Each structure stands twice: as structure tokens, then as C-alpha cells.
PDB file of C-alpha atoms in Angstrom:
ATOM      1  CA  UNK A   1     -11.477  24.597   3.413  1.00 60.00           C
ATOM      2  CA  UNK A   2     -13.839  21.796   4.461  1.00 65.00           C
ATOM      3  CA  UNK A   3     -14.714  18.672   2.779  1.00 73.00           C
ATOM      4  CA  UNK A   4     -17.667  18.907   0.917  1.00 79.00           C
ATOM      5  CA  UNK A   5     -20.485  15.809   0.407  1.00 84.00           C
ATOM      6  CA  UNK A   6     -19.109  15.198  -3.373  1.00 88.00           C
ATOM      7  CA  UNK A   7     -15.489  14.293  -1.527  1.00 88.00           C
ATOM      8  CA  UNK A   8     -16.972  12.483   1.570  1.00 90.00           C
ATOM      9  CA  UNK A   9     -19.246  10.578  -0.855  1.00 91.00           C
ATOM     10  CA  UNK A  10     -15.718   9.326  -2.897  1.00 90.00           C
ATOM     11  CA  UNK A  11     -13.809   8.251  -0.113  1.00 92.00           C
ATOM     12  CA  UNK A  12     -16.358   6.160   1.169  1.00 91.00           C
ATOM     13  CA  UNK A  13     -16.483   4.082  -1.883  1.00 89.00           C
ATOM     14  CA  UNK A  14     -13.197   4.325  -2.553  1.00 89.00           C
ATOM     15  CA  UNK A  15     -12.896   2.517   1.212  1.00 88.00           C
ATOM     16  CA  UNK A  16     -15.084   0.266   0.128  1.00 88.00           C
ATOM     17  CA  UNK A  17     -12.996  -0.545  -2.909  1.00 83.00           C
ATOM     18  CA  UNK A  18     -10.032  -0.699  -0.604  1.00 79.00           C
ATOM     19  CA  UNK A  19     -10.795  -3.151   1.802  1.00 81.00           C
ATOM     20  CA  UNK A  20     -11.592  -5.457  -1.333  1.00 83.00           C
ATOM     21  CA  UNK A  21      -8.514  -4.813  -2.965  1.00 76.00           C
ATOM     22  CA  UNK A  22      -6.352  -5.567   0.078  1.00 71.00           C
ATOM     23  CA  UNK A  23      -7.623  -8.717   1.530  1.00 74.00           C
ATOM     24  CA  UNK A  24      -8.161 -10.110  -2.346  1.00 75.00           C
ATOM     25  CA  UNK A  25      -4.660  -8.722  -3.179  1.00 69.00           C
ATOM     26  CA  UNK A  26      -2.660  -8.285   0.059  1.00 63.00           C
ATOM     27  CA  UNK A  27      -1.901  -4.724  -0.713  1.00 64.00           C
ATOM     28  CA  UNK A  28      -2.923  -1.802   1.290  1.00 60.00           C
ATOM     29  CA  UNK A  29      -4.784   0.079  -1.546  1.00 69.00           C
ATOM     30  CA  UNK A  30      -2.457   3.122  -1.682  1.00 72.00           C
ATOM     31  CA  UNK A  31      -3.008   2.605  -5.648  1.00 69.00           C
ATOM     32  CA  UNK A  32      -6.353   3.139  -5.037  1.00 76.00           C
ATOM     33  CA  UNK A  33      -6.840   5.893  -2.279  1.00 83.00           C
ATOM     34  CA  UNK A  34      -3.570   8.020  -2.734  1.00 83.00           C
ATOM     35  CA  UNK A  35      -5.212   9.485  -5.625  1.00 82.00           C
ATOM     36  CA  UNK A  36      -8.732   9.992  -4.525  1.00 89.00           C
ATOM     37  CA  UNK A  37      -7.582  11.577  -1.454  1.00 92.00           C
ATOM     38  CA  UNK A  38      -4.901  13.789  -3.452  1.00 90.00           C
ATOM     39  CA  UNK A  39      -7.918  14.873  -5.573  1.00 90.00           C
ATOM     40  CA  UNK A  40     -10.261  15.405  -2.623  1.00 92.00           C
ATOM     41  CA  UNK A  41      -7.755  17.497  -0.648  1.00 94.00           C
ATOM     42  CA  UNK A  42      -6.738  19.629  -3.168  1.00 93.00           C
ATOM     43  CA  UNK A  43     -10.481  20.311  -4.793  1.00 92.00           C
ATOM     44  CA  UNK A  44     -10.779  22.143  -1.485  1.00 91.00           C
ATOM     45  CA  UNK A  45      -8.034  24.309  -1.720  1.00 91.00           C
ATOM     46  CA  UNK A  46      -4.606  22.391   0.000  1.00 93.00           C
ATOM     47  CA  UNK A  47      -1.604  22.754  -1.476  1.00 93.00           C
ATOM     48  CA  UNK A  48      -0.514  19.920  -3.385  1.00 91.00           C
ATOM     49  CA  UNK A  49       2.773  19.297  -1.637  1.00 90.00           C
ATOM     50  CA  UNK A  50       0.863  19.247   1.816  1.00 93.00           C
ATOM     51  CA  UNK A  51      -2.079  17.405  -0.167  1.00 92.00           C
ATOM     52  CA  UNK A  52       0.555  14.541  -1.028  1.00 90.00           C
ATOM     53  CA  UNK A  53       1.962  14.211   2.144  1.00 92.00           C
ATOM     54  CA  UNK A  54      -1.575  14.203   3.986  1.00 94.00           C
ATOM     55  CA  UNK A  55      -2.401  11.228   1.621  1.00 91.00           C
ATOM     56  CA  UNK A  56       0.658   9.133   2.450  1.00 88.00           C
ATOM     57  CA  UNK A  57       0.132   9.708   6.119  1.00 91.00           C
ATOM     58  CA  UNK A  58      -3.758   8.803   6.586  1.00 93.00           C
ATOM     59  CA  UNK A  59      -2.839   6.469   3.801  1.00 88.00           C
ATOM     60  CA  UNK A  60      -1.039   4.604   6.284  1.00 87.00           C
ATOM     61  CA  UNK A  61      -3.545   5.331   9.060  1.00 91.00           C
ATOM     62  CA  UNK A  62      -5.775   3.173   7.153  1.00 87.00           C
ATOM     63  CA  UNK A  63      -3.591   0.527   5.952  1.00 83.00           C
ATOM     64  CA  UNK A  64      -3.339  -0.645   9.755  1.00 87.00           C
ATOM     65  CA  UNK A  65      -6.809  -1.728  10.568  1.00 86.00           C
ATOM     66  CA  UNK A  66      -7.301  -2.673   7.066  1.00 79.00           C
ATOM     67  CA  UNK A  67      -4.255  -5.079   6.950  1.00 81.00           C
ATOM     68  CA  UNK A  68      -5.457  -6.387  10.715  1.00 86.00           C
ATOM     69  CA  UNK A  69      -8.529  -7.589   9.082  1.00 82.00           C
ATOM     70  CA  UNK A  70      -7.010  -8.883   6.304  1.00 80.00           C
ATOM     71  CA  UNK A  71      -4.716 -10.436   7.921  1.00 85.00           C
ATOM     72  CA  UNK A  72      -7.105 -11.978  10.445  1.00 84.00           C
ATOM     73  CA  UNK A  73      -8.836 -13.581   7.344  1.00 81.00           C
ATOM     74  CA  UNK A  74      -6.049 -14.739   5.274  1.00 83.00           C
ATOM     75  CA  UNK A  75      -4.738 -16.513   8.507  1.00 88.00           C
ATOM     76  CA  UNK A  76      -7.955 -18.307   8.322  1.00 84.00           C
ATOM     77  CA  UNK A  77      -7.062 -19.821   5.434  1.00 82.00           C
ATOM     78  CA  UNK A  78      -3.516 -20.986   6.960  1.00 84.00           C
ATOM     79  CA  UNK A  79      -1.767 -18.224   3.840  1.00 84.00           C
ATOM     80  CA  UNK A  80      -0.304 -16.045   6.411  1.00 87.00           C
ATOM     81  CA  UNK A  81       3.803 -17.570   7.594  1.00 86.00           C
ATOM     82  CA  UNK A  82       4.040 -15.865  10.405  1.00 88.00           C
ATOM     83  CA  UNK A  83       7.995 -15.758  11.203  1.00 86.00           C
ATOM     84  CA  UNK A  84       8.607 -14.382   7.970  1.00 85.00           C
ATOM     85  CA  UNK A  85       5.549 -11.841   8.365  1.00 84.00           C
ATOM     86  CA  UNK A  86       6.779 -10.229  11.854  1.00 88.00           C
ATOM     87  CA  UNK A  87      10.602 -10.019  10.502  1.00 89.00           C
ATOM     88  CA  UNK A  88       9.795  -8.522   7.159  1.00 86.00           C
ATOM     89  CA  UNK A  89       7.168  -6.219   9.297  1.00 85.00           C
ATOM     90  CA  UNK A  90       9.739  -5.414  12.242  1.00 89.00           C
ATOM     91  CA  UNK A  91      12.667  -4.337  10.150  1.00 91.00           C
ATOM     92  CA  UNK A  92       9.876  -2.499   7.562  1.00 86.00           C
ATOM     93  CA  UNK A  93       8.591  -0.669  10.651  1.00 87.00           C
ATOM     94  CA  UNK A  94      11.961   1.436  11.245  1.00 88.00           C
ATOM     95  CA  UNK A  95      12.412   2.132   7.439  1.00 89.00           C
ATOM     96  CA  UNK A  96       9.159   3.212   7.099  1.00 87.00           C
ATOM     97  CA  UNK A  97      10.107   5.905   9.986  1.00 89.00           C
ATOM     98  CA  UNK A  98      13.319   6.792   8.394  1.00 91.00           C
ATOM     99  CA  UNK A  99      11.271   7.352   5.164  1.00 88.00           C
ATOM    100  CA  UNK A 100       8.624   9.066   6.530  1.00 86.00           C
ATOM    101  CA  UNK A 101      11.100  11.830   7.733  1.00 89.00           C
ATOM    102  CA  UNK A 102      12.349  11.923   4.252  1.00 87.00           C
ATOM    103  CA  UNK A 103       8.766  12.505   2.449  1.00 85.00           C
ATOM    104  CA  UNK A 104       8.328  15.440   4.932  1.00 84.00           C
ATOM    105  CA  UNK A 105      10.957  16.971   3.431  1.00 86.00           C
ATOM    106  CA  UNK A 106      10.941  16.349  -0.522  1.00 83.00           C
ATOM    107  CA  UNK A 107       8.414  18.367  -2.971  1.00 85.00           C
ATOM    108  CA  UNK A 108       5.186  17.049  -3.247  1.00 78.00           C
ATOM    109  CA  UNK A 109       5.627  16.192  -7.459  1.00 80.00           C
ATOM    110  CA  UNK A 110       8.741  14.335  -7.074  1.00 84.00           C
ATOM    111  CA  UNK A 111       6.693  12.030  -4.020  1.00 81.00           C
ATOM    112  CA  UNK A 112       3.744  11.906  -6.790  1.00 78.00           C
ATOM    113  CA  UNK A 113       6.036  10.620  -9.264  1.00 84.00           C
ATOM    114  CA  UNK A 114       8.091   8.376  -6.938  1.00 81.00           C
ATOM    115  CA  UNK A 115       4.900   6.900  -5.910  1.00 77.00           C
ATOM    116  CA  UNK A 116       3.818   6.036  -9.527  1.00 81.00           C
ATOM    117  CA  UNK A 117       7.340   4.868 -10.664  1.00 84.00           C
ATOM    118  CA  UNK A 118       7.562   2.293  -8.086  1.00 76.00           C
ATOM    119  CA  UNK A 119       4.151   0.651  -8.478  1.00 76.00           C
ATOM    120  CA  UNK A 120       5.252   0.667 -12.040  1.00 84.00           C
ATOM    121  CA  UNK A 121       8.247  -1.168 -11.141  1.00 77.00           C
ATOM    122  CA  UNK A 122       6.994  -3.510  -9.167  1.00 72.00           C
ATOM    123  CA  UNK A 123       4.509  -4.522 -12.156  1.00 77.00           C
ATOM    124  CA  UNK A 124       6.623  -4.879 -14.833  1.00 79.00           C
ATOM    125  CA  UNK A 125       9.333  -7.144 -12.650  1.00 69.00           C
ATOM    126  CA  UNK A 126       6.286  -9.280 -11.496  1.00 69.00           C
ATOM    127  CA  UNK A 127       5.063  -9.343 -15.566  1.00 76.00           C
ATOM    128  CA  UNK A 128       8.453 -10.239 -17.057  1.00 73.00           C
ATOM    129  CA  UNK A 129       9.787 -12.877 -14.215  1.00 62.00           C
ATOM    130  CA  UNK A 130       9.966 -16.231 -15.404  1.00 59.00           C
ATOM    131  CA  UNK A 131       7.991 -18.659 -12.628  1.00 51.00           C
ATOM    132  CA  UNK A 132      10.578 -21.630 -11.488  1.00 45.00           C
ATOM    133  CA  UNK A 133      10.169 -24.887 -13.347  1.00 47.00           C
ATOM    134  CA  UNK A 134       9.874 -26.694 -10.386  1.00 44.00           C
ATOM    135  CA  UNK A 135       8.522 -26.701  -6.715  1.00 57.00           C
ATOM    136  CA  UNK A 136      10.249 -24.804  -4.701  1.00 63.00           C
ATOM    137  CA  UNK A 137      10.149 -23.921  -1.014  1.00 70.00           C
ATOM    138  CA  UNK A 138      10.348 -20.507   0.596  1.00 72.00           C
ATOM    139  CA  UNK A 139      13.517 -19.229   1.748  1.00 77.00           C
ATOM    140  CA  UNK A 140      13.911 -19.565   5.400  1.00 78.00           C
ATOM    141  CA  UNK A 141      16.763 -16.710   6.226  1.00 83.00           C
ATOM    142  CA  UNK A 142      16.183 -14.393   9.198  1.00 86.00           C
ATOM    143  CA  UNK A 143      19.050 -12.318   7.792  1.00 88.00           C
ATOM    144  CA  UNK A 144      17.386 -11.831   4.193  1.00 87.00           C
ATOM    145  CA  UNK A 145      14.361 -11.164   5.620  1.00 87.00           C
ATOM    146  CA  UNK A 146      16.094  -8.075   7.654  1.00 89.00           C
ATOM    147  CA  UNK A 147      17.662  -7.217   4.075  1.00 89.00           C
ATOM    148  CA  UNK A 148      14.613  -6.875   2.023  1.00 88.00           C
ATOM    149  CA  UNK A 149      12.385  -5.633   4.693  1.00 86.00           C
ATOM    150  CA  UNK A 150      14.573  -2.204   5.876  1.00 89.00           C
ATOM    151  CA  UNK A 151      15.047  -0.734   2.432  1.00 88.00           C
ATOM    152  CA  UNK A 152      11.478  -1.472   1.300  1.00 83.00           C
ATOM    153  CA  UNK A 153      10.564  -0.178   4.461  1.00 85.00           C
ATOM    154  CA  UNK A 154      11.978   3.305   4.038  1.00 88.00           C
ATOM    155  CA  UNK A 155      10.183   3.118   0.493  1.00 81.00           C
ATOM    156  CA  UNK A 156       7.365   2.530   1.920  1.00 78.00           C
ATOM    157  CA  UNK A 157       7.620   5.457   4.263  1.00 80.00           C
ATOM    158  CA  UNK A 158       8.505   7.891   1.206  1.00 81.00           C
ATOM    159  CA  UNK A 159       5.733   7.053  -0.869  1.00 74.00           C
ATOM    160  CA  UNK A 160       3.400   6.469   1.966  1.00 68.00           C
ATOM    161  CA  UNK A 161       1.853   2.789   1.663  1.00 67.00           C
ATOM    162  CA  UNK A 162       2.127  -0.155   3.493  1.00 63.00           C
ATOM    163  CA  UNK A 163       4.648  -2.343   1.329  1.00 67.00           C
ATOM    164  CA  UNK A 164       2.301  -4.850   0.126  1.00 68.00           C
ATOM    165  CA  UNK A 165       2.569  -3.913  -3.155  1.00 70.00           C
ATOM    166  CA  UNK A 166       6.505  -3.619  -3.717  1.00 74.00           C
ATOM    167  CA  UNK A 167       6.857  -6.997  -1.357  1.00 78.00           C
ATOM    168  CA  UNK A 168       4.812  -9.307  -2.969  1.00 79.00           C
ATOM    169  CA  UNK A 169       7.017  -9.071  -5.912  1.00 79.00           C
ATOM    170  CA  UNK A 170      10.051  -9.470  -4.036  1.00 83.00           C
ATOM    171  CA  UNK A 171       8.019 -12.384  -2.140  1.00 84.00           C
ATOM    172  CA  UNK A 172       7.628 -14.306  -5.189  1.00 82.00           C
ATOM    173  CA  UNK A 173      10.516 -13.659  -7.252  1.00 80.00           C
ATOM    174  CA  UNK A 174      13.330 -13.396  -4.970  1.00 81.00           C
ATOM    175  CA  UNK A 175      12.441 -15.640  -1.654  1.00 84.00           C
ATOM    176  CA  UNK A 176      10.058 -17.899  -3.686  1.00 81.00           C
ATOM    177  CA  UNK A 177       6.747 -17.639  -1.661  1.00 84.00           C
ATOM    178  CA  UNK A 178       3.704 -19.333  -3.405  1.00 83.00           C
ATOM    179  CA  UNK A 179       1.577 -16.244  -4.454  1.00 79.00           C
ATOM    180  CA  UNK A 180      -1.140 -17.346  -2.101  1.00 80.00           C
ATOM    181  CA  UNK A 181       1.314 -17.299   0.598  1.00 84.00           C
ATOM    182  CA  UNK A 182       2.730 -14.033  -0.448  1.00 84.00           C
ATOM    183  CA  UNK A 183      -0.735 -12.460  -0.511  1.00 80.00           C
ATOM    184  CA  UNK A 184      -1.543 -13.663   3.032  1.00 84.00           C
ATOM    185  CA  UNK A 185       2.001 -12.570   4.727  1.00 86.00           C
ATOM    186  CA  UNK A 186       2.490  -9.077   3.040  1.00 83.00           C
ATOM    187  CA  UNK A 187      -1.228  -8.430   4.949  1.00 82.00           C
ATOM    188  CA  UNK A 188       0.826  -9.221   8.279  1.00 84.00           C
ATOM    189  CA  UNK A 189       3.882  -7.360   7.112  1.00 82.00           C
ATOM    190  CA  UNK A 190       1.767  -4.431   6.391  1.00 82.00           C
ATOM    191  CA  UNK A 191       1.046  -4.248  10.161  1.00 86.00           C
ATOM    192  CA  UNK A 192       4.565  -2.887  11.260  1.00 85.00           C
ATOM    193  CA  UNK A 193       5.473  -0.949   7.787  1.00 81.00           C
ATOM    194  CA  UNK A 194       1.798   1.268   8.082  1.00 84.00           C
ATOM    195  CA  UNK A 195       2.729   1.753  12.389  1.00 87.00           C
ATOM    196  CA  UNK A 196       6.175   2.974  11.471  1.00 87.00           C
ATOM    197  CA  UNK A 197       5.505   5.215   8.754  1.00 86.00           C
ATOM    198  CA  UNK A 198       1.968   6.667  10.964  1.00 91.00           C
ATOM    199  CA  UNK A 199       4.199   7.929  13.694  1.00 91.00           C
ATOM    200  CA  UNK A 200       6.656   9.251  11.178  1.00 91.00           C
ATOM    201  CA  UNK A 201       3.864  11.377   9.246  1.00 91.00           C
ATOM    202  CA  UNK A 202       2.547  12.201  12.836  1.00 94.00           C
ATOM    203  CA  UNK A 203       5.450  13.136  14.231  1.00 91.00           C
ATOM    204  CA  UNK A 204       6.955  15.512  11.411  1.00 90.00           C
ATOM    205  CA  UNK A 205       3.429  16.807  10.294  1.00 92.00           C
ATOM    206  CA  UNK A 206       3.391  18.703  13.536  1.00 91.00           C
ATOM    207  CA  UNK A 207       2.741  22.544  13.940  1.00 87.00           C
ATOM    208  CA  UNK A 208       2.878  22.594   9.770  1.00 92.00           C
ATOM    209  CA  UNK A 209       1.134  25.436   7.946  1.00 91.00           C
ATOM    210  CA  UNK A 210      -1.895  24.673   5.704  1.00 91.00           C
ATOM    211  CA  UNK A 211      -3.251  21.449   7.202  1.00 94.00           C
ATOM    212  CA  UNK A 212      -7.186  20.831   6.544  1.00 92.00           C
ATOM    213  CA  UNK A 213      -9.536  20.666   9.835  1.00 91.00           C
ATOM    214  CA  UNK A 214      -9.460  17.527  11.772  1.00 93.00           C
ATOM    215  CA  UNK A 215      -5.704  16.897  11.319  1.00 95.00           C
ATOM    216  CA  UNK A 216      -2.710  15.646  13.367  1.00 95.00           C
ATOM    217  CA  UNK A 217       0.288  16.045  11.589  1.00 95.00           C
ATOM    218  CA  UNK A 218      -0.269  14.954   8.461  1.00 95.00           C
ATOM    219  CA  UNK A 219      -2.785  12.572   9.544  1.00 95.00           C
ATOM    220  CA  UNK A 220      -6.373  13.789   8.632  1.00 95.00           C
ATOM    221  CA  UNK A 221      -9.101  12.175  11.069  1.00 95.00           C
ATOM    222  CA  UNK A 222     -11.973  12.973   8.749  1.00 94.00           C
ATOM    223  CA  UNK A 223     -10.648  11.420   5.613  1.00 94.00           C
ATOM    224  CA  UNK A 224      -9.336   8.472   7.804  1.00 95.00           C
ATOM    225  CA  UNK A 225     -12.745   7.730   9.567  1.00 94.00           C
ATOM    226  CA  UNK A 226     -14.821   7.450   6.098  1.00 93.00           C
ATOM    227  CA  UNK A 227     -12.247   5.119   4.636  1.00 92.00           C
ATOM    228  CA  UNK A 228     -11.220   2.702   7.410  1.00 90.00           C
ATOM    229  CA  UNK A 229     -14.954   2.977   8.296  1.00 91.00           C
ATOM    230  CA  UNK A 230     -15.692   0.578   4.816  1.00 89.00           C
ATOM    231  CA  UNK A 231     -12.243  -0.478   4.133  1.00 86.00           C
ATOM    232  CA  UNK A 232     -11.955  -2.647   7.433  1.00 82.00           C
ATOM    233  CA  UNK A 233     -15.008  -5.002   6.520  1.00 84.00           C
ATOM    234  CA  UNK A 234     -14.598  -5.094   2.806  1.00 86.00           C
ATOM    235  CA  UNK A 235     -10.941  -6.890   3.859  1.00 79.00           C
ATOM    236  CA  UNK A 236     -12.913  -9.712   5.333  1.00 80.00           C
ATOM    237  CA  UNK A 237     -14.752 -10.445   2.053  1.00 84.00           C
ATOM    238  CA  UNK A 238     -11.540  -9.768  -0.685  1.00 81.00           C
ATOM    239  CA  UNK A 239      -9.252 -12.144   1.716  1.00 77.00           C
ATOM    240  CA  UNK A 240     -12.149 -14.972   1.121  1.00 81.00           C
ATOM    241  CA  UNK A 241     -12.172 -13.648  -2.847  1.00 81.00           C
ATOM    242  CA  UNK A 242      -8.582 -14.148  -2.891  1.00 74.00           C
ATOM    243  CA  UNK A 243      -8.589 -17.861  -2.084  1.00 75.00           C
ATOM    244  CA  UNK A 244     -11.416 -18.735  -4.665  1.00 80.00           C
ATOM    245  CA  UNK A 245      -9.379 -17.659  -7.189  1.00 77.00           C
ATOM    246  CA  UNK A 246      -6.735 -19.180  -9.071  1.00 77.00           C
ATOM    247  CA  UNK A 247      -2.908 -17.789  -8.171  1.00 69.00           C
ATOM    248  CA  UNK A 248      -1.826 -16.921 -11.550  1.00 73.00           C
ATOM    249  CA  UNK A 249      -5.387 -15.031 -12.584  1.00 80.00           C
ATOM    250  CA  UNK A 250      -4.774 -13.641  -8.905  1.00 73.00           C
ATOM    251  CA  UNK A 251      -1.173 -12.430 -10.253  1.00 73.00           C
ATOM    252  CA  UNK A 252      -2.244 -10.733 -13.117  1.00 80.00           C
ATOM    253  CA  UNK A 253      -5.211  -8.829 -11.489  1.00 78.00           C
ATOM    254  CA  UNK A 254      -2.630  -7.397  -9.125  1.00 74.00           C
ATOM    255  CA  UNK A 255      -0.434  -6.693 -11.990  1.00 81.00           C
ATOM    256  CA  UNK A 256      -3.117  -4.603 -14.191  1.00 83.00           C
ATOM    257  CA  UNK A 257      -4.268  -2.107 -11.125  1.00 76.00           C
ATOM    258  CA  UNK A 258      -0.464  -1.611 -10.475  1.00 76.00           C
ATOM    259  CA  UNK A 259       0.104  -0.633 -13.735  1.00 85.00           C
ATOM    260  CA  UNK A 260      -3.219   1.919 -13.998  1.00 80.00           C
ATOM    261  CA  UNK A 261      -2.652   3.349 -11.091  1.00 74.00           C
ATOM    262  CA  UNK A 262       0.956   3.549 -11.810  1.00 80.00           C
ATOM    263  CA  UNK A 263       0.155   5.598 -15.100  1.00 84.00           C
ATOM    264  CA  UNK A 264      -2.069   7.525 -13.013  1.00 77.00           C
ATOM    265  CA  UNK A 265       0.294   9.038 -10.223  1.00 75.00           C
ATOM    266  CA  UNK A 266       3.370   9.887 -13.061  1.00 84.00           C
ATOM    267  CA  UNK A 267       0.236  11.719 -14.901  1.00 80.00           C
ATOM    268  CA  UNK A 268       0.594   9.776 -18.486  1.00 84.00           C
ATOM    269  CA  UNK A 269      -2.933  10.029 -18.745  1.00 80.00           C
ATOM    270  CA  UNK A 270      -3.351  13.581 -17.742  1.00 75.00           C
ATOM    271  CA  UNK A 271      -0.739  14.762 -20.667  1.00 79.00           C
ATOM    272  CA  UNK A 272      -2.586  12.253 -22.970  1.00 80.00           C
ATOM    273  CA  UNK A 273      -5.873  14.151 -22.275  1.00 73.00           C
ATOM    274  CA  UNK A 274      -7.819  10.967 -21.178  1.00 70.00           C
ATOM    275  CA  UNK A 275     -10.441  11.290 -18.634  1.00 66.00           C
ATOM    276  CA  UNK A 276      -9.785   7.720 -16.893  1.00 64.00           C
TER     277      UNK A 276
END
């Protein structure tokens, strides 16, 4: 049941497309590995419901570093607001532990789905939302922060990603960050939700039957090394992307890979027979 060079060859251009992805984007690239590692896992034989979980949890593993360098470079560029970062992270942190302990416990095609549906979600709120006719400044409530961070948090544990991509929306509809800003602090954010939601797929992945070689929990070390390996630089040059690009071209990128990937997880294109 080892990986074989086809796999290991994917996932290290998949990290590679990662890295971008999150420092241009200030998502963690769940949209973009979840799959690949899915497929990679269970090419070799795992089960899907252990291949799922295994892909949230090193999901995660590599959203940490990946978001650290991101983060490093968005702060750089003065995007990153602290305060609101480490709140939003903090209270994101202890969902994503509380949802972590769900997803080891729910079949693996309802967390495939779930995982799909709420990228989708995310998408079509961010599509649809009319932008403010005038200037507005961030809200500055310690309280809302708490509010918006748990639940996303436990989410984010579920469906095994960092939160970028569900609180960037929520950044910029409902507490009114610029989207520059938004893209900057969800990197920090993503700090605390991946850290919480790593011990919980550690933690309950224990002892469990059917893991691949080179796993803790449902954590694999293999998979993790060849995509934090090229994720962790690439972050450095999408966070300096991200800021030579306008915000609302920078919006609807971020929109159209939500939506793909979206399609991807629920399977539309599988039961439409297209190879994309």
C-alpha cells in the first residue's frame, strides 16, 4: 500500500500550486490538495472514508507552515490586522478541535460532500453580495470576532481546512474588511484554525485500522513532507502576486477555483462524465 512515483510526482506540484494559491488568495488550498490527496490515497488501496479523513488531517498539517509564510509576507505589505487575526484564530482553534472529533466520526461521502457544499457556499454568497456604496471601516468587536470565529472553526475542523476560504467571505461581507485586508488576516487566522484541527485529527486518528505507512493518526508524514516541502516557498511569491493585483479581479479569481473545486468534491462532474 505504498505511494507510488505517479502520486509523489502529483503532490509535489500540487504543493507547488498550493503555496501560490494561498499567499495570492489567503486560503489554505484545501480546494486544491483535498482532492489530489483523496485520489492519491485511494489509487493505492485506502478506504475512502479513512482516505477522506487522512486528507483533512495532513490537509491541515500543511496549512500551518504554509499560512506562516504567507502570513509572514502579507504582513510585509502591512494587509495582515493583527487583533482581529489572533481572535478570529484563537476562538477558530477550539472549533476546529471540536470539529475534528466530529469528522472522525461521520462517513467519509457525507465529509466529501460537506466539503464541496461549503466551498460552494462560500462562492456564491461572495458572487451575489452587493459591495457597500461607500467607504467603510472594519468592524472593531472582540465579541463578533469570538462569534464568527468558533462556529467556522468547528467547520473548519469537519471538512478539514484552515478557514480561509469560508472567512474571507464573512470578512468582507459581514465585518467589512477591504479584500486586501481580508486576504492578509485569514493567512494569520489560518494559524490557530490548522493547530486546532492537527491535534484533533492526531489525536482521534490514533490506533485506527487501515492507515497508509508513515502515519500518525490521521496525519500522513509522507504526503505532508512533499507538499509543505513546495507549498511553504510558493506562499512567499502568491502573497507578493496578491498585492499586484487589483482587489476585485483578486475576488473573482478566488470565486472561480471555489466554485470548480466545489463541483469537484459533490462529484457533478464525475456523474456528468467529464474528465476535468
Amino acid at each position: 500500500m505504498g505511494i507510488g512515483s505517479t502520486q509523489i510526482i502529483a503532490l509535489l506540484l500540487t504543493g507547488v500550486g498550493v503555496g501560490f494559491a494561498s499567499g495570492l488568495l489567503g486560503v489554505g488550498g484545501c480546494f486544491i490538495m483535498v482532492p489530489v490527496q483523496f485520489w492519491a490515497l485511494t489509487s493505492i488501496g485506502v478506504d475512502p472514508t479513512i482516505a477522506i479523513r487522512i486528507a483533512f488531517g495532513t490537509n491541515l498539517a500543511v496549512v500551518l507552515p504554509t499560512a506562516i509564510s504567507g502570513a509572514f509576507g502579507h504582513h510585509r505589505k502591512k494587509a495582515v490586522l493583527w487583533k482581529t487575526g489572533i481572535i478570529l484564530g484563537t476562538s477558530g482553534l477550539f472549533g476546529a478541535f471540536i470539529g475534528g472529533i466530529f469528522a472522525a466520526r461521520l462517513p467519509g461521502s457525507i465529509l466529501k460532500i460537506g466539503f464541496g457544499l461549503a466551498i460552494l457556499a462560500g462562492a456564491i454568497r461572495m458572487l451575489t453580495a452587493k459591495p457597500p456604496q461607500i467607504e467603510r471601516e472594519p468592524i472593531d468587536n472582540k465579541l463578533a470576532y469570538v462569534l464568527w470565529g468558533l462556529p467556522l472553526g468547528i467547520v473548519s475542523g469537519i471538512i478539514g481546512i484552515g478557514g480561509g476560504v469560508l472567512m474571507i467571505p464573512v470578512m468582507v461581507l459581514a465585518l467589512r474588511f477591504k479584500m486586501h485586508q481580508a486576504v492578509g488576516t485569514s493567512t494569520a487566522l489560518m494559524i490557530f484554525a490548522s493547530a486546532g484541527g492537527i491535534l484533533s485529527y492526531l489525536f482521534n486518528g490514533i490506533n485506527v485500522a487501515g492507515l497508509p505507512p508513515y502515519s500518525i493518526g490521521y496525519v500522513n508524514l509522507l504526503q505532508w513532507i512533499l507538499l509543505a516541502g513546495t507549498s511553504v516557498p510558493m506562499a512567499q511569491v502568491g502573497a507578493r502576486a496578491a498585492h499586484k493585483i487589483p482587489a476585485k479581479q483578486l475576488k473573482y479569481i478566488f470565486i472561480t477555483v471555489m466554485i470548480y473545486m466545489g463541483l469537484k468534491m459533490i462529484g457533478v462532474f464525475s456523474w456528468m462524465n467529464l474528465p476535468i
